[in-house]
GROMACS .gro file of C-alpha atoms in nm:
model
  430
    1UNK     CA    1  13.078   9.824  13.454
    2UNK     CA    2  13.148   9.531  13.717
    3UNK     CA    3  13.407   9.415  13.821
    4UNK     CA    4  13.535   9.104  13.613
    5UNK     CA    5  13.448   8.800  13.901
    6UNK     CA    6  13.711   8.504  13.961
    7UNK     CA    7  13.746   8.154  14.185
    8UNK     CA    8  13.339   8.100  14.087
    9UNK     CA    9  13.229   7.831  14.181
   10UNK     CA   10  13.001   7.666  14.485
   11UNK     CA   11  12.877   7.899  14.772
   12UNK     CA   12  12.640   7.692  14.911
   13UNK     CA   13  12.458   7.398  14.875
   14UNK     CA   14  12.124   7.206  14.968
   15UNK     CA   15  12.005   6.867  14.927
   16UNK     CA   16  11.599   6.702  14.946
   17UNK     CA   17  11.481   6.430  14.930
   18UNK     CA   18  11.182   6.244  14.985
   19UNK     CA   19  11.081   6.121  15.394
   20UNK     CA   20  10.991   5.779  15.189
   21UNK     CA   21  11.255   5.443  15.127
   22UNK     CA   22  11.176   5.073  15.079
   23UNK     CA   23  11.459   4.845  15.208
   24UNK     CA   24  11.732   4.710  14.853
   25UNK     CA   25  11.712   4.350  15.093
   26UNK     CA   26  11.324   4.275  15.139
   27UNK     CA   27  11.255   4.414  14.760
   28UNK     CA   28  11.528   4.114  14.729
   29UNK     CA   29  11.288   3.924  14.895
   30UNK     CA   30  11.008   4.056  14.666
   31UNK     CA   31  11.180   4.057  14.335
   32UNK     CA   32  11.302   3.698  14.398
   33UNK     CA   33  11.626   3.704  14.260
   34UNK     CA   34  11.781   3.600  14.579
   35UNK     CA   35  11.927   3.727  14.873
   36UNK     CA   36  12.219   3.979  14.839
   37UNK     CA   37  12.076   4.074  14.425
   38UNK     CA   38  12.112   4.430  14.481
   39UNK     CA   39  12.270   4.482  14.895
   40UNK     CA   40  12.541   4.301  14.723
   41UNK     CA   41  12.575   4.284  14.323
   42UNK     CA   42  12.466   4.700  14.334
   43UNK     CA   43  12.583   4.778  14.648
   44UNK     CA   44  12.267   4.941  14.697
   45UNK     CA   45  12.152   4.940  15.118
   46UNK     CA   46  11.779   5.181  15.044
   47UNK     CA   47  11.577   5.341  14.747
   48UNK     CA   48  11.353   5.643  14.774
   49UNK     CA   49  11.120   5.675  14.644
   50UNK     CA   50  10.793   5.964  14.727
   51UNK     CA   51  10.456   5.958  14.686
   52UNK     CA   52  10.094   6.082  14.505
   53UNK     CA   53  10.193   6.382  14.633
   54UNK     CA   54  10.521   6.566  14.546
   55UNK     CA   55  10.626   6.541  14.207
   56UNK     CA   56  10.927   6.741  14.023
   57UNK     CA   57  10.824   7.106  13.999
   58UNK     CA   58  10.812   7.019  14.438
   59UNK     CA   59  11.062   6.870  14.561
   60UNK     CA   60  11.212   7.192  14.336
   61UNK     CA   61  11.078   7.445  14.509
   62UNK     CA   62  11.132   7.268  14.803
   63UNK     CA   63  11.600   7.236  14.827
   64UNK     CA   64  11.549   7.616  14.601
   65UNK     CA   65  11.346   7.786  14.946
   66UNK     CA   66  11.541   7.606  15.156
   67UNK     CA   67  11.842   7.730  14.950
   68UNK     CA   68  11.735   8.069  14.959
   69UNK     CA   69  11.657   8.090  15.363
   70UNK     CA   70  11.932   7.925  15.577
   71UNK     CA   71  12.166   8.106  15.344
   72UNK     CA   72  11.929   8.385  15.411
   73UNK     CA   73  11.947   8.534  14.969
   74UNK     CA   74  11.700   8.702  14.877
   75UNK     CA   75  11.553   8.589  14.550
   76UNK     CA   76  11.634   8.934  14.428
   77UNK     CA   77  11.971   8.857  14.489
   78UNK     CA   78  11.932   8.529  14.144
   79UNK     CA   79  11.981   8.628  13.787
   80UNK     CA   80  12.008   8.297  13.619
   81UNK     CA   81  11.800   7.961  13.805
   82UNK     CA   82  11.922   7.662  13.540
   83UNK     CA   83  11.784   7.320  13.648
   84UNK     CA   84  11.867   7.007  13.610
   85UNK     CA   85  11.613   6.707  13.484
   86UNK     CA   86  11.507   6.437  13.281
   87UNK     CA   87  11.168   6.406  13.471
   88UNK     CA   88  10.929   6.574  13.176
   89UNK     CA   89  10.605   6.673  13.320
   90UNK     CA   90  10.556   6.886  12.999
   91UNK     CA   91  10.721   6.851  12.683
   92UNK     CA   92  10.710   7.265  12.586
   93UNK     CA   93  10.706   7.465  12.958
   94UNK     CA   94  11.009   7.333  13.146
   95UNK     CA   95  11.010   7.308  13.549
   96UNK     CA   96  11.225   7.649  13.514
   97UNK     CA   97  10.905   7.870  13.444
   98UNK     CA   98  10.635   7.667  13.731
   99UNK     CA   99  11.077   7.799  13.970
  100UNK     CA  100  10.913   8.112  13.892
  101UNK     CA  101  10.658   8.078  14.105
  102UNK     CA  102  10.932   8.061  14.433
  103UNK     CA  103  11.083   8.483  14.230
  104UNK     CA  104  10.809   8.741  14.231
  105UNK     CA  105  10.900   9.049  14.202
  106UNK     CA  106  11.198   8.911  14.013
  107UNK     CA  107  11.079   8.782  13.675
  108UNK     CA  108  11.433   8.904  13.509
  109UNK     CA  109  11.612   8.584  13.570
  110UNK     CA  110  11.812   8.368  13.266
  111UNK     CA  111  11.843   7.980  13.269
  112UNK     CA  112  11.567   7.786  13.183
  113UNK     CA  113  11.558   7.385  13.164
  114UNK     CA  114  11.857   7.185  13.043
  115UNK     CA  115  11.809   6.776  12.914
  116UNK     CA  116  12.032   6.508  12.844
  117UNK     CA  117  11.957   6.209  13.107
  118UNK     CA  118  12.108   6.247  13.446
  119UNK     CA  119  12.432   6.482  13.258
  120UNK     CA  120  12.188   6.802  13.303
  121UNK     CA  121  12.276   6.930  13.617
  122UNK     CA  122  12.576   6.893  13.577
  123UNK     CA  123  12.559   7.149  13.238
  124UNK     CA  124  12.344   7.398  13.411
  125UNK     CA  125  12.673   7.458  13.625
  126UNK     CA  126  12.881   7.468  13.354
  127UNK     CA  127  12.658   7.668  13.231
  128UNK     CA  128  12.579   7.872  13.485
  129UNK     CA  129  12.950   7.974  13.610
  130UNK     CA  130  12.917   8.078  13.212
  131UNK     CA  131  12.700   8.305  13.276
  132UNK     CA  132  12.866   8.445  13.566
  133UNK     CA  133  13.213   8.496  13.330
  134UNK     CA  134  13.025   8.661  13.050
  135UNK     CA  135  12.989   8.977  12.964
  136UNK     CA  136  12.612   8.955  12.997
  137UNK     CA  137  12.648   8.898  13.374
  138UNK     CA  138  12.457   9.137  13.601
  139UNK     CA  139  12.647   9.120  13.874
  140UNK     CA  140  12.382   8.903  14.024
  141UNK     CA  141  12.425   8.538  14.217
  142UNK     CA  142  12.347   8.236  13.979
  143UNK     CA  143  12.141   7.861  14.058
  144UNK     CA  144  12.117   7.556  13.969
  145UNK     CA  145  11.905   7.235  14.019
  146UNK     CA  146  11.991   6.888  13.976
  147UNK     CA  147  11.643   6.668  14.037
  148UNK     CA  148  11.481   6.351  13.966
  149UNK     CA  149  11.247   6.112  14.009
  150UNK     CA  150  11.374   5.768  13.824
  151UNK     CA  151  11.154   5.525  13.814
  152UNK     CA  152  11.080   5.185  13.607
  153UNK     CA  153  10.933   4.889  13.539
  154UNK     CA  154  10.881   4.618  13.756
  155UNK     CA  155  11.195   4.392  13.699
  156UNK     CA  156  11.511   4.353  13.800
  157UNK     CA  157  11.598   4.742  13.654
  158UNK     CA  158  11.395   4.868  13.947
  159UNK     CA  159  11.549   4.889  14.190
  160UNK     CA  160  11.810   5.155  14.044
  161UNK     CA  161  11.532   5.415  14.075
  162UNK     CA  162  11.563   5.635  14.351
  163UNK     CA  163  11.461   6.037  14.404
  164UNK     CA  164  11.551   6.323  14.530
  165UNK     CA  165  11.701   6.791  14.430
  166UNK     CA  166  11.998   6.900  14.495
  167UNK     CA  167  12.036   7.282  14.476
  168UNK     CA  168  12.373   7.470  14.497
  169UNK     CA  169  12.437   7.837  14.533
  170UNK     CA  170  12.650   8.011  14.252
  171UNK     CA  171  12.870   8.241  14.251
  172UNK     CA  172  13.232   8.453  14.278
  173UNK     CA  173  13.509   8.418  14.498
  174UNK     CA  174  13.362   8.099  14.608
  175UNK     CA  175  13.518   7.873  14.886
  176UNK     CA  176  13.480   7.579  14.581
  177UNK     CA  177  13.596   7.729  14.285
  178UNK     CA  178  13.527   7.449  13.938
  179UNK     CA  179  13.935   7.413  13.770
  180UNK     CA  180  13.890   7.584  13.415
  181UNK     CA  181  14.077   7.284  13.250
  182UNK     CA  182  13.767   6.988  13.207
  183UNK     CA  183  13.773   6.691  12.969
  184UNK     CA  184  13.368   6.610  12.735
  185UNK     CA  185  13.330   6.303  12.543
  186UNK     CA  186  12.982   6.268  12.404
  187UNK     CA  187  12.892   6.051  12.122
  188UNK     CA  188  12.541   5.882  11.964
  189UNK     CA  189  12.382   5.513  12.189
  190UNK     CA  190  12.117   5.418  12.255
  191UNK     CA  191  12.205   5.252  12.621
  192UNK     CA  192  11.904   5.432  12.787
  193UNK     CA  193  11.673   5.643  12.651
  194UNK     CA  194  11.299   5.715  12.677
  195UNK     CA  195  11.123   5.692  12.376
  196UNK     CA  196  10.752   5.631  12.475
  197UNK     CA  197  10.529   5.916  12.577
  198UNK     CA  198  10.259   5.755  12.721
  199UNK     CA  199  10.533   5.616  12.982
  200UNK     CA  200  10.759   5.703  13.239
  201UNK     CA  201  11.000   5.436  13.242
  202UNK     CA  202  11.353   5.368  13.028
  203UNK     CA  203  11.344   5.171  12.759
  204UNK     CA  204  11.693   5.025  12.925
  205UNK     CA  205  12.023   4.805  12.792
  206UNK     CA  206  12.204   4.722  13.063
  207UNK     CA  207  12.492   4.590  12.979
  208UNK     CA  208  12.544   4.846  12.678
  209UNK     CA  209  12.424   5.118  12.978
  210UNK     CA  210  12.779   5.000  13.128
  211UNK     CA  211  13.050   4.909  12.880
  212UNK     CA  212  12.902   5.316  12.763
  213UNK     CA  213  12.978   5.494  13.148
  214UNK     CA  214  13.368   5.262  13.093
  215UNK     CA  215  13.438   5.376  12.776
  216UNK     CA  216  13.271   5.741  12.884
  217UNK     CA  217  13.478   5.826  13.210
  218UNK     CA  218  13.794   5.616  12.981
  219UNK     CA  219  13.868   5.878  12.757
  220UNK     CA  220  13.674   6.121  13.023
  221UNK     CA  221  14.041   6.040  13.208
  222UNK     CA  222  14.278   6.032  12.906
  223UNK     CA  223  14.195   6.372  12.748
  224UNK     CA  224  14.164   6.609  13.120
  225UNK     CA  225  14.566   6.390  13.157
  226UNK     CA  226  14.613   6.554  12.836
  227UNK     CA  227  14.516   6.859  12.887
  228UNK     CA  228  14.622   6.914  13.257
  229UNK     CA  229  14.986   6.693  13.194
  230UNK     CA  230  14.948   6.487  13.388
  231UNK     CA  231  14.897   6.020  13.424
  232UNK     CA  232  14.777   5.959  13.784
  233UNK     CA  233  14.486   6.014  13.966
  234UNK     CA  234  14.695   6.107  14.173
  235UNK     CA  235  14.820   6.378  14.035
  236UNK     CA  236  14.486   6.524  13.976
  237UNK     CA  237  14.272   6.517  14.303
  238UNK     CA  238  14.217   6.395  14.656
  239UNK     CA  239  13.917   6.280  14.625
  240UNK     CA  240  13.654   6.093  14.391
  241UNK     CA  241  13.313   6.197  14.300
  242UNK     CA  242  13.109   6.038  13.994
  243UNK     CA  243  12.733   5.980  13.898
  244UNK     CA  244  12.614   5.722  14.025
  245UNK     CA  245  12.381   5.468  13.890
  246UNK     CA  246  12.496   5.225  14.152
  247UNK     CA  247  12.679   5.163  14.413
  248UNK     CA  248  12.932   4.883  14.214
  249UNK     CA  249  12.875   5.033  13.943
  250UNK     CA  250  13.190   5.356  14.067
  251UNK     CA  251  13.403   5.096  14.206
  252UNK     CA  252  13.463   4.956  13.897
  253UNK     CA  253  13.417   5.279  13.707
  254UNK     CA  254  13.745   5.474  13.971
  255UNK     CA  255  13.932   5.018  13.829
  256UNK     CA  256  13.902   5.173  13.438
  257UNK     CA  257  14.062   5.495  13.567
  258UNK     CA  258  14.340   5.209  13.812
  259UNK     CA  259  14.453   4.973  13.524
  260UNK     CA  260  14.529   5.304  13.338
  261UNK     CA  261  14.743   5.398  13.583
  262UNK     CA  262  14.903   5.089  13.725
  263UNK     CA  263  15.013   4.987  13.289
  264UNK     CA  264  15.156   5.408  13.217
  265UNK     CA  265  15.315   5.295  13.628
  266UNK     CA  266  15.462   4.907  13.555
  267UNK     CA  267  15.749   4.924  13.819
  268UNK     CA  268  15.549   5.136  14.084
  269UNK     CA  269  15.212   4.872  14.114
  270UNK     CA  270  15.403   4.598  14.052
  271UNK     CA  271  15.063   4.350  13.863
  272UNK     CA  272  15.135   4.076  13.673
  273UNK     CA  273  14.911   4.093  13.328
  274UNK     CA  274  15.111   3.805  13.161
  275UNK     CA  275  14.850   3.595  13.200
  276UNK     CA  276  14.691   3.809  12.868
  277UNK     CA  277  14.849   4.061  12.592
  278UNK     CA  278  14.527   4.367  12.657
  279UNK     CA  279  14.408   4.361  12.998
  280UNK     CA  280  14.076   4.461  13.030
  281UNK     CA  281  13.876   4.495  13.346
  282UNK     CA  282  13.601   4.268  13.139
  283UNK     CA  283  13.844   3.983  13.164
  284UNK     CA  284  13.770   3.881  13.553
  285UNK     CA  285  14.110   3.783  13.583
  286UNK     CA  286  14.251   4.105  13.572
  287UNK     CA  287  13.949   4.251  13.732
  288UNK     CA  288  14.050   4.042  14.087
  289UNK     CA  289  14.396   4.255  13.975
  290UNK     CA  290  14.242   4.607  14.016
  291UNK     CA  291  14.020   4.560  14.247
  292UNK     CA  292  14.279   4.409  14.499
  293UNK     CA  293  14.507   4.681  14.426
  294UNK     CA  294  14.300   4.986  14.364
  295UNK     CA  295  14.073   4.917  14.723
  296UNK     CA  296  14.264   5.187  14.932
  297UNK     CA  297  14.341   5.418  14.703
  298UNK     CA  298  13.915   5.325  14.705
  299UNK     CA  299  13.868   5.336  15.066
  300UNK     CA  300  14.070   5.660  15.084
  301UNK     CA  301  13.976   5.914  14.803
  302UNK     CA  302  13.611   5.735  14.640
  303UNK     CA  303  13.387   5.595  15.018
  304UNK     CA  304  13.378   5.938  15.138
  305UNK     CA  305  13.180   5.937  14.834
  306UNK     CA  306  12.895   5.749  14.817
  307UNK     CA  307  12.743   5.743  15.133
  308UNK     CA  308  12.422   5.887  15.002
  309UNK     CA  309  12.366   5.661  14.694
  310UNK     CA  310  12.337   5.371  14.861
  311UNK     CA  311  12.028   5.519  15.074
  312UNK     CA  312  11.869   5.677  14.841
  313UNK     CA  313  11.988   5.571  14.472
  314UNK     CA  314  12.000   5.725  14.108
  315UNK     CA  315  11.909   6.059  14.170
  316UNK     CA  316  11.952   6.063  13.758
  317UNK     CA  317  12.069   6.421  13.734
  318UNK     CA  318  12.089   6.412  14.167
  319UNK     CA  319  12.280   6.172  14.125
  320UNK     CA  320  12.658   6.344  14.164
  321UNK     CA  321  12.553   6.663  14.323
  322UNK     CA  322  12.431   6.406  14.604
  323UNK     CA  323  12.834   6.193  14.601
  324UNK     CA  324  13.005   6.618  14.622
  325UNK     CA  325  12.751   6.635  14.870
  326UNK     CA  326  12.764   6.345  15.097
  327UNK     CA  327  13.209   6.367  15.036
  328UNK     CA  328  13.208   6.719  15.298
  329UNK     CA  329  12.979   6.617  15.516
  330UNK     CA  330  13.193   6.318  15.583
  331UNK     CA  331  13.313   6.475  15.977
  332UNK     CA  332  13.597   6.250  15.908
  333UNK     CA  333  13.768   6.466  15.706
  334UNK     CA  334  13.940   6.796  15.545
  335UNK     CA  335  13.861   6.881  15.232
  336UNK     CA  336  14.023   7.255  15.253
  337UNK     CA  337  14.341   7.297  15.037
  338UNK     CA  338  14.190   6.988  14.848
  339UNK     CA  339  14.095   6.870  14.511
  340UNK     CA  340  13.839   6.701  14.429
  341UNK     CA  341  13.802   6.550  14.092
  342UNK     CA  342  13.448   6.511  13.920
  343UNK     CA  343  13.267   6.228  13.691
  344UNK     CA  344  12.903   6.362  13.503
  345UNK     CA  345  12.755   6.117  13.243
  346UNK     CA  346  12.409   6.043  13.115
  347UNK     CA  347  12.313   5.810  12.857
  348UNK     CA  348  12.278   5.870  12.460
  349UNK     CA  349  12.551   6.027  12.577
  350UNK     CA  350  12.744   6.316  12.754
  351UNK     CA  351  12.962   6.384  12.995
  352UNK     CA  352  13.239   6.529  13.173
  353UNK     CA  353  13.523   6.523  13.407
  354UNK     CA  354  13.610   6.849  13.669
  355UNK     CA  355  13.825   6.943  13.935
  356UNK     CA  356  13.690   7.144  14.233
  357UNK     CA  357  13.885   7.260  14.419
  358UNK     CA  358  13.817   7.352  14.855
  359UNK     CA  359  14.031   7.718  14.968
  360UNK     CA  360  14.180   7.658  15.215
  361UNK     CA  361  13.997   7.921  15.436
  362UNK     CA  362  13.645   7.705  15.344
  363UNK     CA  363  13.558   7.612  15.638
  364UNK     CA  364  13.249   7.866  15.736
  365UNK     CA  365  13.142   7.742  15.392
  366UNK     CA  366  13.187   7.392  15.550
  367UNK     CA  367  13.019   7.448  15.904
  368UNK     CA  368  12.722   7.562  15.732
  369UNK     CA  369  12.702   7.314  15.480
  370UNK     CA  370  12.674   7.040  15.695
  371UNK     CA  371  12.464   7.180  15.959
  372UNK     CA  372  12.218   7.303  15.639
  373UNK     CA  373  12.241   6.907  15.561
  374UNK     CA  374  12.189   6.644  15.827
  375UNK     CA  375  12.192   6.393  15.647
  376UNK     CA  376  12.275   6.114  15.827
  377UNK     CA  377  11.923   6.324  16.058
  378UNK     CA  378  11.774   6.317  15.819
  379UNK     CA  379  11.770   5.925  15.699
  380UNK     CA  380  11.644   5.832  16.001
  381UNK     CA  381  11.446   6.039  16.007
  382UNK     CA  382  11.291   5.825  15.753
  383UNK     CA  383  10.964   5.657  15.694
  384UNK     CA  384  10.945   5.288  15.597
  385UNK     CA  385  10.729   5.136  15.268
  386UNK     CA  386  10.637   4.726  15.245
  387UNK     CA  387  10.758   4.619  14.816
  388UNK     CA  388  10.393   4.614  14.834
  389UNK     CA  389  10.270   4.984  14.982
  390UNK     CA  390  10.575   5.062  14.713
  391UNK     CA  391  10.486   4.810  14.403
  392UNK     CA  392  10.090   4.928  14.450
  393UNK     CA  393  10.211   5.285  14.440
  394UNK     CA  394  10.416   5.240  14.132
  395UNK     CA  395  10.085   5.085  13.976
  396UNK     CA  396   9.955   5.355  14.066
  397UNK     CA  397  10.207   5.648  13.953
  398UNK     CA  398  10.149   5.472  13.578
  399UNK     CA  399   9.739   5.465  13.606
  400UNK     CA  400   9.749   5.837  13.665
  401UNK     CA  401  10.067   5.951  13.415
  402UNK     CA  402   9.856   6.170  13.190
  403UNK     CA  403   9.566   6.255  13.452
  404UNK     CA  404   9.306   6.520  13.431
  405UNK     CA  405   9.064   6.627  13.752
  406UNK     CA  406   9.318   6.414  13.964
  407UNK     CA  407   9.376   6.461  14.327
  408UNK     CA  408   9.646   6.250  14.491
  409UNK     CA  409   9.531   6.033  14.783
  410UNK     CA  410   9.916   5.935  14.991
  411UNK     CA  411   9.949   6.059  15.364
  412UNK     CA  412   9.996   6.364  15.433
  413UNK     CA  413  10.254   6.380  15.677
  414UNK     CA  414  10.509   6.148  15.556
  415UNK     CA  415  10.515   6.519  15.342
  416UNK     CA  416  10.834   6.728  15.562
  417UNK     CA  417  10.761   7.063  15.734
  418UNK     CA  418  10.817   7.270  15.474
  419UNK     CA  419  10.802   7.119  15.189
  420UNK     CA  420  10.582   7.236  14.838
  421UNK     CA  421  10.344   6.976  14.788
  422UNK     CA  422  10.078   6.873  14.526
  423UNK     CA  423   9.706   6.970  14.626
  424UNK     CA  424   9.523   6.886  14.274
  425UNK     CA  425   9.557   6.869  13.910
  426UNK     CA  426   9.260   7.035  13.677
  427UNK     CA  427   9.099   6.944  13.370
  428UNK     CA  428   9.332   7.083  13.165
  429UNK     CA  429   9.642   6.921  13.379
  430UNK     CA  430   9.687   7.245  13.566
   0.00000   0.00000   0.00000
């Protein structure tokens, strides 16, 4: 039989995002929301957006082909491919089956599409690692795709959209290893959901959604400490990555964890909460204290992972994976021998907290990932759309939704070289 695999985790990673974007400061003026609402209030700089030539099938295909080609992996070496997405093009046929176009001659690939808001990509990752750990494993590698096109109806929520795809190559003896202990918190909630078949837009309860996210991180953090016998962030990991609906959300989430540490170790943090019996980050005065005291830890442990999120927006399933890529691509950081704590969240709600460990001999993996993903160059080579043009495209996207006999019209030069794109849809939506 096959030797039992060890050190299962990420062997390679690839990110793809569209060439077009909209500037958040220009969107503020266009939406008449007041200067700083999106840039300071949300902490977002730019938002990645796509035209009518790209869709979930094309961006997922592009990221998978790039992953295989840049890492010299034969499609025949893949035994499982699972994609997490909430961008549903078809209510029965999964995006995974569409991706089988890329694996002609290797039809024996397990896995399908996994759906729960922004959480599907991480569940796909856990499932793929579990497949390699199982007796069903046949010695081949796995691919996990986390991809979405996040769009909202007109209004302030529209600024929290984004678009992009991340793919991970999964296997044993990995440089970036998934630790066995993790925590999960799942409850029934109507914070963000998509109940309207004829629309891609979600129904969102903004304030409730923020509360749900903060509750989820609190519960996952408390459970993980319990399971690992730790009492503070420092003992769990050197760096943190969060699912990022927007930058300020992740800052708030970290403060929630930091407050728990402060209350657990009052002698270390020396904060004066005598003005309240139950310190909560919902209290602006408490939040201010925590924010000030956590700033140094935030800058060191969390800020590096927020780079792509601020430039691309919320990639839904791709958001947490993009945070990890931001961290690994930061030239100022040496991750070898370090632990990374990751928080995954999907509305409705599903959440998990888990740890990845970068092996001390992972320098080649880090170099290769950075060379394959020149994120700063790719960001600089993007094409800026005006809010007017972006809105026109969104209106058109709305009216074209579920149309048959459809031919896209946006400029072809917006498609990066080597990327897949839609040519047409026939009278049966194919």
